[in-house]
Amino acid sequence: MIKITFPDGNNKEFEQGVSIELIAGSISSSLRKVSVAGIVNGELYDLNRPINEDAEIRIITKKDREAFEVLNHSAAHLLAQAVKRLFPDAKFGVGPAIREGFYYDIDAGVQLREEDLIKIEKMMKRISQEQVQITRSEMPRAEALEFFKDDKYKVELISDLPEDEIISLYTQGEFTDLCKGGHIGSTKNVRVFKLLALAGAYWRGDSKREQLQRIYGTAWYSEDALKEHLQILEERKERDHRKLGKELKIFELNNDAGQGLAMWLPNGYTVRKVLEDWVYKLERKAGYQHVSTPMVGTKKLYEISGHWANYRENMFPVMERDGETFVLRPMSCPHHMLIYKTDIRSYRDLPIRYAEIVTQHRYEASGSLTGLERVRAMTLTDAHLFVRKDQIKQEVKDAYYLILAAIKTLGLEIEYIELALRDDKKGKFHDNIELWNEAEQMMKEILAEEKIEYTEMKGEAAFYGPKIDVQVRTAMGHVITMSTVQLDFLLPDRFDLTYIGNDGEKHRPVVIHRGFVSTWERLMSILLEQYKGAFPTWLAPIQIKVIPVSLEVHADYAKKLNSLFIDEDLRSELDMREEKLGYKIRDAQTLKIPYQLVVGDNEVDSNQVTYRKYGQKEQVTVSVEEFILLIKQEVKNQIN
RNA sequence: GCCGAAAUAGCUCAGCUGGUAGAGCAACUGACUUGUAAUCAGUAGGUCUCGGGUUCGACUCCUGAUUUCGGCACCA
């Protein structure tokens, strides 16, 4: 007999070799029906996998997050089996469950086309109907290498496992896959699914290696759930900043201007200017000094910093004149280093915080360009903090909390905080391991002291140091970096930055690089998606639309109001077109203008306004003074 | 950059198996003069992304390029 302990601490004796399915059944038959797998001593177990020793278990039912993973993982196997039937030469990379479904990386022997997905999906349905048992087996590593000898990808995966590893396999009918599990028992349980996309994906994420074809799909426990998911995918398109940016006239991308070179339209630039002014004030209050530096610099400048060696491929082509070579500035740290050097610095001067609204150019790979999210010319408020070592922690924390406050004001949700560290594999990191360890250790201490939860990302650091990245999720489901605080012990060295300590000796300052709320371009894309284009009043390009009921009778009053609002520093527009009232109202609503004012006899007679707030049905009538007060309060408090 | 797909009027889209294009909205003109999501009528608008080819004839088929989209890689 073995002892099975449940999550609530209770335990019960079972025969050795009992399974999750049997345990669930012993509790109730209804529980058994909704069970899909179990966690046994921290490991994911199939329903029928024997449990041979005392164990803490948790039964996973269809409602649990893990159940979705199990189903989708099995769907990936089903996909592979179907591909193998249709393309017998097919070889397989990896096929995991992901956040919203699954994928499998496949080398089908031929180039798959999108229309093949239909055939593959049909085959999957057929295999599902065959109700093939999915069974687990284990074999020693050497045997597994022999078993998979025809699939070079699997061989490579197995070869990377330790010598003494027992390899687990899952077999369904004629198809066997290398896999840790767990799975869902039978192909009949993978009934509701849809293949969504065909894409390229480099083997092992390495662009120097072969490119496999990745098929994405999603599997659910019911038709309704699948339908709902597909509905969500549709609705996301409504939030897409590219669509909203066009509808609301925020920005324009035109090939004659150049790929990834966005133009800000009046509405977009208005929002950007509000953001710029806001951030400028925040930085001033936080003790930053603003500087301004040129958009072009010598190649030499970036050779000193090390950016030329690391990123020359991602810079715009060089310009040469009179024996000098120039580049369009891809970032601003070198300039700020030089500004630091304009004077002898004392330990009493530090920290020095330079901020700048910087336009920078990067020749991003064509395939990575995405609306305003990823562009080749971008403007951001960049900052470099020059600090003593004993000031690092406080300055990093202050910078971090300033970022957090800003993100909160913008009403954005943080997906997670990432600590980007170096790893041994990539060659880009500078080679002073001692400095690296010190910097990484300090970042970890800061995060621990502030009780900030974070995810470690090895190999994601900048070449000069570790960084704390604030990640947000876009409407389309991508995670992108919003803000960053980076610790840099390298560039001060390269630029030979010094300050005089209280010992009278020269010391090296440390630089903290800070990206505040990404670039204005990317921030705009995030905000558009966040607000679905309905900007809060303080950001809205047009805050008020004044609509006279009758052009003849109410035009003067409408004009008077509009001028009054503009004098009060509010962004108001007048709709004097010869159109029907309903038409103008619809137009104002479509443009998602926060305050829509319809003025007619009632308002003229009483010197009042009747407003309708965007997103609300009700109409409110107040005095003009009251309205101005109300809206100014809202702007001042940056209410979302 | 790589893999897959797409490109038709300012915008959103239709256009069957090849016979040189159509709708709605927007624009313009005129009429209507309006109290909370589209008034009516008319006019104009297109090298069907750009080259090359097949064909009597190409928006449609083939081919090359460009851009966009979905991914991958990259992201100082």
XYZ file of C-alpha atoms (C1' of nucleotides) in Angstrom:
716
model
C 0.000 0.000 0.000
C 1.102 3.591 -0.617
C 0.007 6.816 1.038
C -1.644 9.427 -1.158
C -1.807 12.937 0.281
C -4.345 15.406 -1.076
C -3.888 19.190 -1.383
C -5.981 19.763 1.758
C -3.519 17.637 3.770
C -5.793 14.600 4.132
C -4.355 11.290 3.091
C -5.548 7.848 2.173
C -3.982 4.445 1.461
C -4.089 2.925 -2.021
C -2.672 -0.146 -3.739
C 0.723 0.437 -5.300
C 0.261 1.228 -8.990
C -2.946 3.124 -8.435
C -3.666 5.908 -10.958
C -5.116 9.395 -10.790
C -8.156 8.031 -12.573
C -8.736 5.365 -9.925
C -8.154 7.824 -7.086
C -10.596 10.287 -8.637
C -13.093 7.478 -9.125
C -12.778 6.504 -5.485
C -13.883 10.001 -4.529
C -16.776 10.279 -6.954
C -17.669 9.157 -10.440
C -18.405 12.740 -11.435
C -14.909 13.794 -10.410
C -13.488 10.948 -12.467
C -15.383 12.198 -15.503
C -13.920 15.703 -15.376
C -10.392 14.616 -14.442
C -7.810 14.906 -17.195
C -4.484 14.377 -15.407
C -2.786 14.838 -12.081
C 0.197 16.438 -10.445
C 2.081 13.714 -8.591
C 4.950 14.930 -6.416
C 5.194 17.970 -8.647
C 5.232 16.003 -11.881
C 2.457 15.979 -14.445
C 0.935 12.485 -14.669
C -1.458 10.956 -17.181
C -4.739 9.743 -15.776
C -3.738 6.083 -15.977
C -0.020 6.323 -15.206
C 0.749 4.075 -12.232
C 1.781 5.730 -8.981
C 4.292 3.489 -7.250
C 5.229 5.344 -4.112
C 3.833 7.621 -1.454
C 2.800 10.825 -3.151
C 1.271 14.226 -2.773
C -1.220 14.589 -5.547
C -3.520 17.111 -7.082
C -6.184 16.061 -9.515
C -6.433 18.265 -12.589
C -9.938 18.743 -13.893
C -11.100 20.344 -17.111
C -11.415 23.707 -15.418
C -7.740 23.898 -14.405
C -5.138 25.765 -16.382
C -3.038 22.598 -16.662
C -5.965 20.768 -18.271
C -5.827 23.168 -21.197
C -2.139 22.444 -21.532
C -2.631 18.685 -21.428
C -5.330 18.851 -24.078
C -3.312 21.123 -26.329
C -0.193 19.092 -25.886
C -2.126 16.032 -27.007
C -3.527 18.067 -29.885
C 0.063 18.777 -30.963
C 0.747 15.027 -31.032
C -2.444 14.463 -32.974
C -1.268 17.096 -35.454
C 2.086 15.357 -35.819
C 0.435 11.998 -36.352
C -1.802 13.460 -39.054
C 1.163 15.117 -40.779
C 3.090 11.849 -40.651
C 0.212 10.014 -42.331
C -0.016 12.602 -45.091
C 3.744 13.163 -45.438
C 5.525 9.941 -44.471
C 8.960 11.573 -44.697
C 8.051 14.161 -42.090
C 10.446 14.789 -39.209
C 9.540 16.647 -36.080
C 11.090 19.302 -33.891
C 9.231 20.344 -30.780
C 5.477 20.590 -30.263
C 4.450 22.167 -26.996
C 1.247 23.569 -25.596
C 1.352 27.360 -25.400
C -0.748 30.061 -23.765
C -3.613 29.869 -26.206
C -3.127 26.530 -27.895
C -0.282 24.554 -29.324
C 2.164 24.319 -32.183
C 4.414 21.755 -33.748
C 7.626 22.447 -35.651
C 7.716 20.211 -38.651
C 10.008 19.306 -41.499
C 7.455 17.649 -43.750
C 9.961 16.789 -46.454
C 8.114 19.225 -48.745
C 7.236 22.885 -48.214
C 3.786 22.950 -46.676
C 1.375 25.550 -47.992
C -1.521 27.103 -46.172
C -4.034 24.965 -48.057
C -2.375 21.862 -46.607
C -3.728 22.847 -43.208
C -7.217 21.888 -44.346
C -6.067 18.404 -45.296
C -4.138 18.023 -42.078
C -7.074 19.172 -39.993
C -9.321 16.615 -41.711
C -6.825 13.866 -40.983
C -6.691 14.951 -37.353
C -10.480 14.661 -37.119
C -10.300 11.205 -38.593
C -7.677 10.007 -36.146
C -9.703 11.510 -33.338
C -12.685 9.451 -34.484
C -10.524 6.321 -34.569
C -10.298 6.711 -30.800
C -6.678 5.628 -30.576
C -5.287 4.981 -27.101
C -2.375 7.215 -26.057
C 0.056 5.147 -24.006
C 3.214 5.992 -22.149
C 6.378 3.929 -22.176
C 9.941 4.407 -21.060
C 13.322 3.322 -22.389
C 16.986 4.048 -21.693
C 18.608 6.915 -23.591
C 20.699 4.685 -25.855
C 17.654 2.729 -26.917
C 15.712 5.932 -27.586
C 18.497 7.218 -29.837
C 18.201 4.019 -31.854
C 14.407 4.213 -31.920
C 14.389 7.746 -33.337
C 17.396 7.324 -35.617
C 15.441 8.433 -38.694
C 14.516 11.768 -37.142
C 17.596 13.943 -36.777
C 15.743 16.520 -34.726
C 14.603 14.021 -32.108
C 18.085 12.497 -32.051
C 19.505 15.924 -31.294
C 16.987 16.503 -28.526
C 17.729 13.137 -26.930
C 21.470 13.646 -27.273
C 21.198 16.762 -25.141
C 19.685 14.782 -22.267
C 21.935 13.291 -19.567
C 23.428 9.826 -20.248
C 21.458 8.067 -17.551
C 18.137 9.708 -18.343
C 15.159 7.422 -18.793
C 13.342 8.615 -21.881
C 9.581 8.609 -21.940
C 7.628 8.043 -25.115
C 4.002 8.399 -25.993
C 2.449 6.148 -28.578
C -0.854 6.538 -30.335
C -1.421 3.896 -33.002
C 1.410 3.928 -35.528
C 2.829 7.187 -34.175
C 5.266 7.502 -31.298
C 6.704 10.746 -30.016
C 9.418 11.646 -27.580
C 7.610 13.395 -24.763
C 7.493 14.027 -21.042
C 3.709 14.046 -20.955
C 1.114 14.132 -19.650
C -1.465 13.317 -22.181
C -5.126 12.847 -22.424
C -5.613 9.088 -22.744
C -7.103 8.786 -26.185
C -7.273 10.734 -29.417
C -11.038 10.705 -28.981
C -10.604 13.343 -26.271
C -9.036 15.761 -28.734
C -12.209 16.480 -30.589
C -12.585 20.262 -30.698
C -9.686 22.081 -32.307
C -8.684 24.338 -35.150
C -5.441 24.898 -37.029
C -4.772 28.604 -37.226
C -1.532 29.426 -38.961
C 1.476 28.186 -40.820
C 4.770 29.921 -40.139
C 8.500 29.470 -40.318
C 10.511 28.759 -37.176
C 14.229 28.171 -36.848
C 15.297 24.868 -35.367
C 16.231 25.487 -31.732
C 15.545 29.188 -32.215
C 18.796 29.613 -34.093
C 18.647 31.598 -37.324
C 21.844 29.946 -38.526
C 20.157 26.537 -38.562
C 17.416 24.983 -40.663
C 14.026 26.554 -40.716
C 11.139 24.264 -39.913
C 7.497 24.966 -40.564
C 5.446 25.669 -37.510
C 1.746 24.913 -37.484
C -0.248 26.747 -34.837
C -3.560 25.486 -33.531
C -5.855 25.633 -30.573
C -7.845 22.874 -28.831
C -10.714 23.161 -26.376
C -12.990 20.949 -24.323
C -16.176 22.140 -25.986
C -17.382 23.647 -29.246
C -18.622 26.664 -27.329
C -15.231 27.274 -25.763
C -13.550 27.103 -29.159
C -16.128 29.444 -30.643
C -15.597 31.873 -27.815
C -11.835 31.781 -28.328
C -12.168 32.439 -32.051
C -14.484 35.299 -31.189
C -11.822 36.768 -28.907
C -9.277 36.518 -31.709
C -11.668 38.476 -33.922
C -12.275 41.113 -31.280
C -8.564 41.655 -30.836
C -8.396 42.936 -34.359
C -10.718 45.741 -33.287
C -8.078 46.860 -30.796
C -5.220 46.675 -33.266
C -3.412 50.017 -33.147
C -2.860 49.929 -36.892
C -6.593 49.886 -37.513
C -7.368 52.434 -34.794
C -4.481 54.630 -35.853
C -5.966 54.876 -39.304
C -9.535 55.462 -38.129
C -8.550 58.130 -35.626
C -5.906 59.692 -37.882
C -3.034 59.184 -35.464
C -0.160 58.211 -37.743
C 0.732 57.312 -41.277
C 3.187 54.898 -42.798
C 3.898 55.538 -46.440
C 6.390 53.635 -48.531
C 7.515 56.769 -50.290
C 8.592 58.107 -46.906
C 10.244 54.796 -46.166
C 9.570 51.492 -44.513
C 9.051 51.794 -40.777
C 9.361 55.584 -40.903
C 6.146 56.770 -39.327
C 4.615 60.197 -39.711
C 2.577 61.652 -36.878
C -0.714 63.192 -37.951
C -2.127 66.183 -36.053
C -4.208 64.016 -33.716
C -1.319 61.710 -32.957
C 1.137 64.508 -32.432
C -1.235 66.239 -30.022
C -1.285 63.151 -27.820
C 2.452 62.773 -28.115
C 3.041 66.385 -27.111
C 0.864 65.962 -24.020
C 2.884 62.891 -23.097
C 6.178 64.649 -23.722
C 5.249 67.606 -21.544
C 3.976 65.317 -18.816
C 7.145 63.237 -18.766
C 9.351 66.323 -18.881
C 7.706 67.629 -15.717
C 7.949 64.250 -13.981
C 11.645 64.094 -14.739
C 12.278 67.648 -13.612
C 10.595 66.894 -10.309
C 12.698 63.763 -9.924
C 15.922 65.727 -10.316
C 16.717 64.997 -13.952
C 18.415 67.653 -16.062
C 17.481 67.836 -19.710
C 20.030 68.053 -22.471
C 19.925 67.959 -26.232
C 22.372 66.276 -28.589
C 22.660 65.784 -32.367
C 21.006 63.109 -34.434
C 24.214 62.341 -36.278
C 27.491 61.296 -34.740
C 30.845 60.001 -35.844
C 31.311 56.300 -36.276
C 34.192 56.661 -33.842
C 31.835 57.622 -31.057
C 30.067 54.293 -31.376
C 33.300 52.405 -31.732
C 34.322 53.750 -28.356
C 31.033 52.731 -26.794
C 31.104 49.284 -28.370
C 27.782 49.717 -30.159
C 29.458 49.717 -33.551
C 30.950 46.282 -32.913
C 27.649 44.891 -31.672
C 25.037 46.593 -33.772
C 26.550 47.925 -36.976
C 24.217 45.684 -38.981
C 21.240 47.385 -37.385
C 22.400 50.914 -38.086
C 21.486 52.930 -41.154
C 24.312 52.972 -43.701
C 27.216 55.217 -42.839
C 27.743 58.654 -44.370
C 31.205 59.732 -45.444
C 32.498 63.222 -46.067
C 35.969 64.780 -45.946
C 37.513 61.638 -44.578
C 35.129 61.445 -41.652
C 32.504 58.707 -41.229
C 29.156 59.487 -39.652
C 26.170 57.444 -38.621
C 22.596 58.304 -37.767
C 22.464 58.027 -34.013
C 20.959 54.713 -32.924
C 20.978 55.646 -29.233
C 22.147 58.468 -27.042
C 24.333 57.062 -24.272
C 27.672 58.069 -25.855
C 26.607 61.700 -26.141
C 25.566 61.764 -22.512
C 28.906 60.259 -21.525
C 30.635 63.119 -23.317
C 28.435 65.654 -21.572
C 29.417 64.096 -18.267
C 33.037 64.694 -19.211
C 32.586 68.436 -19.769
C 33.578 69.060 -16.195
C 35.550 67.588 -13.335
C 33.030 65.793 -11.161
C 33.185 65.474 -7.426
C 31.596 62.679 -5.418
C 29.369 65.452 -4.108
C 28.020 66.130 -7.618
C 26.632 62.650 -8.011
C 24.120 61.450 -8.887
C 23.871 63.382 -12.130
C 20.788 62.513 -14.154
C 20.659 63.522 -17.821
C 17.439 63.105 -19.725
C 16.768 63.876 -23.352
C 13.973 63.576 -25.835
C 15.949 61.657 -28.387
C 15.105 60.756 -31.956
C 17.048 57.712 -32.959
C 17.301 55.582 -36.065
C 17.792 51.865 -36.196
C 17.747 49.779 -39.322
C 15.490 47.088 -37.904
C 15.090 43.895 -39.909
C 12.293 44.350 -42.426
C 10.381 41.366 -41.090
C 10.224 42.818 -37.615
C 8.516 46.100 -38.551
C 5.014 46.281 -37.140
C 2.926 49.448 -37.347
C 4.114 51.857 -34.663
C 5.212 49.001 -32.442
C 8.488 48.477 -34.229
C 9.793 51.260 -36.448
C 13.089 52.528 -37.826
C 12.887 56.088 -36.555
C 11.703 56.591 -33.027
C 11.647 59.253 -30.371
C 11.800 58.616 -26.677
C 12.741 60.200 -23.424
C 16.045 58.574 -22.688
C 18.047 59.066 -19.519
C 21.444 58.213 -18.117
C 22.179 58.442 -14.435
C 25.787 58.834 -13.345
C 26.132 57.523 -9.815
C 28.585 56.310 -7.207
C 28.436 52.649 -6.322
C 26.880 53.429 -2.970
C 24.087 55.280 -4.789
C 23.200 52.542 -7.233
C 20.486 50.865 -5.235
C 18.617 54.018 -4.368
C 18.848 55.396 -7.877
C 17.689 52.169 -9.515
C 14.793 51.989 -7.104
C 13.827 55.619 -7.665
C 13.970 55.188 -11.407
C 11.923 52.007 -11.165
C 9.225 53.577 -9.005
C 9.022 56.628 -11.231
C 8.372 54.271 -14.134
C 5.788 52.355 -12.147
C 3.935 55.534 -11.233
C 3.889 56.634 -14.869
C 2.580 53.285 -16.037
C -0.136 53.507 -13.427
C -1.121 56.986 -14.569
C -1.417 55.645 -18.093
C -3.703 52.896 -16.844
C -1.520 50.162 -18.258
C -1.153 46.731 -16.796
C 2.250 45.210 -16.298
C 2.503 41.659 -17.536
C 5.648 40.861 -15.578
C 8.999 42.239 -14.494
C 12.015 40.671 -16.118
C 15.577 40.587 -14.878
C 17.749 40.182 -17.954
C 21.077 38.531 -17.213
C 24.025 37.408 -19.277
C 24.712 33.827 -20.227
C 27.793 31.994 -21.394
C 26.551 31.167 -24.843
C 26.212 34.485 -26.576
C 29.400 36.275 -27.480
C 28.021 39.778 -27.198
C 28.542 40.329 -23.483
C 31.653 42.101 -22.272
C 34.079 39.755 -20.616
C 34.731 41.192 -17.198
C 32.908 38.454 -15.282
C 33.645 40.055 -11.942
C 31.832 43.234 -12.925
C 28.966 41.199 -14.332
C 28.538 39.240 -11.141
C 28.626 42.375 -9.082
C 26.056 44.122 -11.253
C 23.739 41.123 -11.397
C 24.024 40.574 -7.679
C 23.108 44.178 -7.038
C 20.045 43.982 -9.271
C 18.883 40.833 -7.493
C 19.324 42.487 -4.124
C 17.327 45.513 -5.232
C 14.466 43.340 -6.429
C 14.577 41.264 -3.240
C 14.684 44.307 -0.979
C 11.675 45.789 -2.728
C 9.886 42.414 -2.773
C 9.416 42.724 -6.523
C 8.460 39.478 -8.212
C 10.362 38.899 -11.398
C 11.345 36.401 -14.026
C 15.011 35.779 -14.717
C 15.926 35.789 -18.382
C 19.371 34.437 -18.999
C 21.088 35.798 -22.072
C 18.741 38.770 -22.412
C 21.032 41.376 -20.864
C 22.487 44.321 -22.762
C 26.112 43.832 -23.797
C 27.204 46.236 -21.067
C 25.090 45.010 -18.188
C 21.967 43.483 -16.649
C 18.582 45.159 -16.896
C 15.236 45.226 -15.204
C 12.597 45.277 -17.919
C 8.939 46.099 -17.456
C 6.926 43.964 -19.851
C 3.414 44.664 -21.086
C 1.142 42.675 -23.370
C -0.242 44.120 -26.582
C -3.779 43.637 -27.813
C -2.465 41.102 -30.270
C -1.037 39.084 -27.409
C 2.643 39.962 -27.792
C 4.747 40.761 -24.782
C 6.917 43.821 -25.362
C 9.307 45.840 -23.264
C 7.762 49.024 -21.939
C 10.456 50.351 -19.646
C 13.940 49.409 -18.634
C 16.523 50.190 -15.964
C 19.995 48.975 -16.830
C 23.169 48.816 -14.833
C 26.335 49.613 -16.727
C 29.873 49.258 -15.391
C 31.346 49.087 -18.877
C 30.717 52.343 -20.722
C 32.104 54.530 -17.915
C 35.297 52.595 -18.446
C 35.244 52.916 -22.195
C 34.724 56.647 -21.976
C 37.092 56.957 -19.052
C 34.568 58.695 -16.835
C 35.786 59.711 -13.423
C 34.834 61.615 -10.336
C 37.022 62.721 -7.464
C 36.167 60.868 -4.277
C 36.482 62.185 -0.736
C 39.872 60.494 -0.693
C 41.035 62.864 -3.405
C 41.480 59.975 -5.816
C 39.792 59.372 -9.174
C 36.948 56.844 -9.178
C 34.691 55.375 -11.854
C 31.060 56.309 -11.715
C 28.417 53.749 -12.691
C 25.860 54.507 -15.369
C 22.206 53.588 -15.086
C 20.421 53.577 -18.445
C 16.745 54.229 -18.146
C 14.070 53.798 -20.793
C 10.941 55.411 -19.400
C 7.754 54.526 -21.225
C 9.264 53.090 -24.367
C 9.320 55.255 -27.485
C 6.449 57.595 -28.291
C 5.752 55.382 -31.261
C 5.495 52.202 -29.264
C 3.724 53.913 -26.386
C 1.137 55.224 -28.819
C 0.556 51.722 -30.149
C 0.137 50.398 -26.618
C -2.189 53.213 -25.565
C -4.360 52.907 -28.656
C -4.822 49.228 -27.921
C -5.271 49.743 -24.212
C -8.002 52.377 -24.621
C -9.430 50.929 -27.826
C -8.826 54.385 -29.268
C -10.960 56.116 -26.608
C -8.275 58.229 -24.972
C -8.910 59.538 -21.480
C -9.695 63.235 -21.487
C -6.211 64.378 -20.479
C -4.706 62.618 -23.502
C -7.485 62.887 -26.059
C -6.439 64.764 -29.203
C -9.874 66.364 -29.281
C -11.462 66.670 -25.863
C -14.646 68.493 -26.744
C -16.815 68.555 -29.834
C -19.346 71.369 -29.916
C -22.368 70.643 -32.085
C -25.047 73.293 -32.644
C -28.560 71.937 -33.086
C -29.268 74.502 -35.781
C -26.531 76.232 -37.714
C -28.621 79.363 -38.128
C -29.890 79.808 -34.614
C -27.172 78.366 -32.417
C -23.963 78.977 -34.335
C -22.938 82.046 -32.368
C -23.336 80.367 -29.015
C -21.452 77.303 -30.256
C -18.605 79.481 -31.524
C -18.517 81.398 -28.268
C -18.259 78.161 -26.278
C -15.568 76.769 -28.519
C -13.382 79.889 -28.184
C -13.939 79.909 -24.456
C -12.761 76.300 -24.164
C -9.708 76.958 -26.289
C -8.862 79.966 -24.124
C -9.082 77.643 -21.151
C -6.456 75.436 -22.766
C -8.920 72.733 -23.650
C -8.823 70.972 -27.008
C -12.194 71.797 -28.474
C -13.569 71.580 -31.994
C -16.656 72.952 -33.598
C -18.787 70.969 -36.031
C -20.285 73.594 -38.338
C -20.829 71.314 -41.316
C -24.177 71.474 -43.039
C -25.208 68.064 -41.858
C -27.961 66.555 -39.786
C -27.572 66.539 -36.036
C -27.660 62.747 -35.894
C -24.880 62.576 -38.437
C -22.625 64.867 -36.441
C -23.318 63.001 -33.236
C -22.452 59.728 -34.860
C -19.278 61.255 -36.216
C -18.225 62.524 -32.780
C -18.936 59.110 -31.287
C -16.985 57.337 -33.997
C -14.007 59.572 -33.241
C -14.406 58.622 -29.555
C -14.307 62.223 -28.394
C -14.638 62.357 -24.583
C -17.102 65.252 -24.394
C -19.775 65.746 -26.978
C -21.726 68.961 -26.506
C -25.004 69.541 -28.287
C -26.165 73.119 -27.905
C -29.618 74.374 -28.852
C -32.308 76.699 -27.536
C -32.181 75.317 -24.001
C -28.470 75.929 -23.640
C -28.505 79.343 -25.286
C -31.359 80.525 -23.063
C -29.811 79.338 -19.808
C -26.118 79.801 -20.649
C -25.556 76.113 -20.035
C -24.092 73.148 -21.858
C -25.459 69.653 -22.282
C -22.728 67.096 -22.536
C -22.546 63.421 -23.152
C -19.442 61.614 -21.986
C -18.046 59.064 -24.421
C -19.205 55.590 -23.535
C -22.250 56.838 -21.652
C -25.809 57.309 -22.827
C -27.007 59.928 -20.382
C -26.951 63.638 -21.074
C -25.992 66.082 -18.375
C -26.816 69.766 -18.372
C -24.601 72.095 -16.345
C -23.530 75.719 -16.402
C -20.609 76.610 -18.623
C -18.397 77.400 -15.618
C -19.252 74.123 -13.978
C -18.407 72.227 -17.148
C -15.020 73.896 -17.517
C -14.242 73.183 -13.890
C -15.260 69.552 -14.270
C -13.215 68.860 -17.356
C -10.165 70.725 -16.066
C -10.278 68.700 -12.880
C -10.396 65.544 -14.936
C -7.429 66.628 -17.003
C -5.453 67.720 -13.972
C -6.024 64.440 -12.169
C -5.250 62.441 -15.308
C -8.306 60.282 -14.814
C -8.424 57.265 -17.059
C 16.687 38.655 -43.159
C 13.872 33.656 -43.314
C 8.968 30.625 -43.925
C 3.674 31.106 -45.206
C -0.139 34.400 -47.100
C -2.158 38.954 -49.130
C -2.258 43.567 -52.282
C -8.785 46.197 -56.485
C -11.323 54.051 -55.541
C -9.213 58.276 -49.773
C -11.480 54.016 -46.332
C -14.008 48.970 -45.917
C -14.726 45.339 -49.367
C -17.243 42.482 -53.959
C -15.520 40.899 -58.791
C -17.382 32.885 -60.811
C -13.672 28.661 -64.740
C -9.210 34.854 -68.710
C -13.585 39.006 -72.511
C -9.775 45.876 -69.987
C -14.002 46.826 -63.053
C -18.495 47.468 -58.969
C -20.942 48.562 -53.843
C -21.138 51.204 -49.170
C -18.795 55.130 -46.611
C -15.810 59.542 -47.436
C -15.223 63.843 -51.245
C -17.802 67.387 -54.503
C -22.802 69.793 -56.225
C -27.849 70.708 -55.083
C -32.219 70.280 -52.050
C -33.615 69.627 -46.760
C -32.567 73.305 -41.556
C -32.941 69.360 -37.949
C -32.370 67.866 -29.782
C -28.257 62.671 -29.138
C -25.088 56.930 -33.678
C -25.808 57.667 -40.796
C -31.666 63.011 -44.879
C -32.366 62.613 -50.152
C -30.731 63.164 -55.204
C -26.779 63.809 -58.452
C -21.343 64.217 -59.867
C -16.558 62.821 -59.914
C -13.104 59.268 -58.486
C -9.159 53.256 -60.676
C -1.927 52.268 -65.002
C -6.803 46.569 -60.400
C 1.097 47.557 -56.091
C 5.155 47.653 -59.947
C 8.199 44.979 -63.961
C 8.367 40.895 -67.455
C 5.904 36.632 -69.817
C 1.776 33.246 -71.789
C -2.641 34.596 -74.774
C -6.428 37.256 -80.151
C -7.365 39.216 -75.240
C -4.825 39.290 -68.249
C -7.484 42.328 -62.180
C -7.853 36.971 -63.192
C -2.658 32.308 -65.400
C 3.064 32.104 -64.956
C 7.417 34.826 -63.256
C 10.498 38.639 -60.775
C 10.312 42.787 -57.457
C 8.033 45.954 -53.658
C 5.034 46.522 -49.545
C 1.665 44.657 -45.877
C -0.105 40.661 -42.646
C 0.841 35.868 -39.448
C 5.138 33.696 -37.366
C 10.653 32.868 -36.596
C 15.215 35.350 -35.772
C 16.799 40.245 -34.057
C 15.576 44.266 -30.461
C 21.807 48.767 -27.720
